XYZ file of N, CA and C in Angstrom:
207
model
N -194.085 -227.722 -131.465
C -194.125 -228.546 -130.265
C -192.750 -229.151 -130.038
N -192.269 -229.059 -128.811
C -190.984 -229.638 -128.453
C -191.175 -231.053 -127.945
N -190.332 -231.936 -128.397
C -190.365 -233.314 -127.913
C -189.091 -233.543 -127.122
N -189.243 -234.064 -125.933
C -188.096 -234.318 -125.067
C -187.699 -235.773 -125.090
N -186.439 -235.988 -124.856
C -185.934 -237.342 -124.671
C -186.473 -237.880 -123.347
N -186.862 -239.123 -123.327
C -187.341 -239.735 -122.080
C -186.158 -239.997 -121.159
N -186.358 -239.720 -119.891
C -185.323 -239.972 -118.907
C -185.496 -241.356 -118.311
N -184.390 -241.918 -117.866
C -184.457 -243.190 -117.159
C -185.008 -242.914 -115.762
N -185.545 -243.933 -115.091
C -186.068 -243.716 -113.732
C -185.025 -243.132 -112.771
N -183.746 -243.513 -112.952
C -182.693 -242.974 -112.088
C -182.508 -241.480 -112.330
N -182.581 -241.060 -113.596
C -182.446 -239.637 -113.920
C -183.623 -238.834 -113.365
N -184.805 -239.399 -113.450
C -185.989 -238.711 -112.926
C -185.843 -238.512 -111.426
N -185.442 -239.562 -110.721
C -185.282 -239.463 -109.273
C -184.193 -238.456 -108.917
N -183.099 -238.476 -109.667
C -181.989 -237.565 -109.404
C -182.411 -236.113 -109.603
N -183.232 -235.848 -110.588
C -183.628 -234.482 -110.907
C -184.745 -233.957 -110.009
N -185.499 -234.815 -109.358
C -186.693 -234.370 -108.654
C -186.572 -234.337 -107.148
N -185.476 -234.766 -106.587
C -185.382 -234.807 -105.132
C -184.180 -234.016 -104.638
N -184.440 -233.093 -103.765
C -183.386 -232.398 -103.034
C -183.728 -232.605 -101.568
N -182.866 -233.296 -100.880
C -183.157 -233.660 -99.498
C -182.560 -232.652 -98.528
N -183.014 -232.702 -97.293
C -182.535 -231.779 -96.261
C -181.018 -231.846 -96.143
N -180.466 -233.029 -96.217
C -179.015 -233.180 -96.115
C -178.272 -232.526 -97.259
N -178.904 -232.399 -98.425
C -178.272 -231.746 -99.566
C -178.100 -230.252 -99.322
N -179.074 -229.633 -98.704
C -179.025 -228.194 -98.447
C -178.241 -227.913 -97.176
N -178.441 -228.722 -96.174
C -177.720 -228.552 -94.920
C -178.565 -227.864 -93.870
N -178.287 -228.177 -92.650
C -179.037 -227.601 -91.540
C -178.509 -226.224 -91.163
N -177.238 -225.971 -91.430
C -176.664 -224.682 -91.061
C -176.235 -223.945 -92.311
N -176.067 -222.677 -92.184
C -175.631 -221.870 -93.313
C -176.226 -220.489 -93.212
N -175.678 -219.589 -93.981
C -176.147 -218.214 -93.930
C -177.518 -218.063 -94.559
N -177.712 -218.636 -95.729
C -178.989 -218.477 -96.423
C -179.374 -219.799 -97.080
N -180.071 -220.641 -96.342
C -180.443 -221.965 -96.844
C -181.387 -221.870 -98.031
N -182.275 -220.879 -98.051
C -183.218 -220.769 -99.166
C -182.501 -220.408 -100.461
N -181.497 -219.548 -100.421
C -180.735 -219.198 -101.627
C -179.962 -220.413 -102.136
N -179.392 -221.189 -101.229
C -178.692 -222.411 -101.613
C -179.653 -223.380 -102.275
N -180.846 -223.495 -101.728
C -181.859 -224.389 -102.278
C -182.254 -223.971 -103.694
N -182.478 -222.688 -103.916
C -182.883 -222.194 -105.237
C -181.783 -222.445 -106.262
N -180.521 -222.317 -105.866
C -179.405 -222.564 -106.783
C -179.353 -224.020 -107.226
N -179.900 -224.932 -106.427
C -179.886 -226.352 -106.771
C -180.963 -226.722 -107.786
N -181.941 -225.854 -108.014
C -183.005 -226.133 -108.976
C -182.485 -225.949 -110.393
N -183.050 -226.662 -111.372
C -182.569 -226.550 -112.752
C -182.828 -225.156 -113.327
N -181.883 -224.667 -114.145
C -182.009 -223.333 -114.733
C -183.003 -223.281 -115.885
N -182.963 -224.272 -116.755
C -183.724 -224.202 -118.000
C -184.898 -225.164 -118.038
N -185.338 -225.611 -116.917
C -186.439 -226.563 -116.860
C -187.509 -225.999 -115.930
N -188.676 -226.588 -115.990
C -189.762 -226.177 -115.102
C -189.318 -226.380 -113.652
N -189.564 -225.381 -112.805
C -189.125 -225.464 -111.415
C -190.294 -225.218 -110.477
N -190.445 -226.095 -109.533
C -191.399 -225.882 -108.453
C -190.842 -226.608 -107.235
N -191.206 -226.132 -106.074
C -190.646 -226.726 -104.867
C -191.596 -226.541 -103.703
N -191.484 -227.444 -102.776
C -192.156 -227.316 -101.489
C -191.035 -227.107 -100.480
N -190.991 -225.935 -99.907
C -189.910 -225.565 -98.997
C -190.509 -225.333 -97.622
N -190.082 -226.103 -96.659
C -190.596 -225.995 -95.299
C -189.450 -225.538 -94.401
N -189.613 -224.413 -93.758
C -188.550 -223.871 -92.914
C -189.059 -223.656 -91.493
N -188.173 -223.838 -90.547
C -188.483 -223.530 -89.157
C -187.424 -222.558 -88.646
N -187.769 -221.803 -87.656
C -186.817 -220.858 -87.086
C -187.093 -220.703 -85.601
N -186.126 -220.170 -84.914
C -186.272 -219.884 -83.495
C -186.217 -218.379 -83.309
N -187.114 -217.864 -82.490
C -187.115 -216.434 -82.194
C -185.941 -216.116 -81.275
N -185.326 -214.986 -81.494
C -184.170 -214.603 -80.689
C -184.566 -213.955 -79.366
N -185.743 -213.390 -79.273
C -186.128 -212.762 -78.011
C -186.844 -213.783 -77.126
N -186.658 -213.674 -75.828
C -187.270 -214.656 -74.919
C -188.783 -214.485 -74.842
N -189.427 -215.545 -74.445
C -190.882 -215.489 -74.262
C -191.219 -214.636 -73.059
N -192.331 -213.990 -73.149
C -192.792 -213.172 -72.028
C -193.986 -213.859 -71.383
N -193.930 -213.966 -70.089
C -195.035 -214.578 -69.361
C -195.953 -213.484 -68.845
N -197.200 -213.800 -68.741
C -198.137 -212.835 -68.185
C -199.339 -212.670 -69.083
N -200.240 -211.873 -68.659
C -201.456 -211.643 -69.420
C -202.172 -210.436 -68.882
N -203.416 -210.246 -69.265
C -204.165 -209.074 -68.819
C -204.299 -208.983 -67.300
N -204.386 -210.103 -66.627
C -204.548 -210.080 -65.175
C -203.282 -209.700 -64.431
N -202.128 -209.861 -65.043
C -200.875 -209.580 -64.348
C -200.319 -208.191 -64.640
N -200.984 -207.430 -65.489
C -200.496 -206.079 -65.795
C -200.930 -205.108 -64.693
N -200.160 -204.033 -64.487
C -200.530 -203.070 -63.437
C -201.824 -202.346 -63.787
N -202.607 -202.053 -62.808
C -203.898 -201.385 -62.999
C -203.756 -199.882 -63.172
N -204.855 -199.210 -63.564
C -204.807 -197.751 -63.750
C -204.741 -196.986 -62.456
């Protein structure tokens, strides 16, 4: 059984929080940057919430507006 040294509350907070500002809003691959920030030799888990914008425009219309046979 491994026994770990207890961390101070400041160390716990420092190790457990990665904020949006830490990763950044822009960049080529935000998820890869985020994974690199996680500890290498410790238990790792994360809640990652991402949003994106579609590059193609929305199409208006529906079944009633399509041409008939």
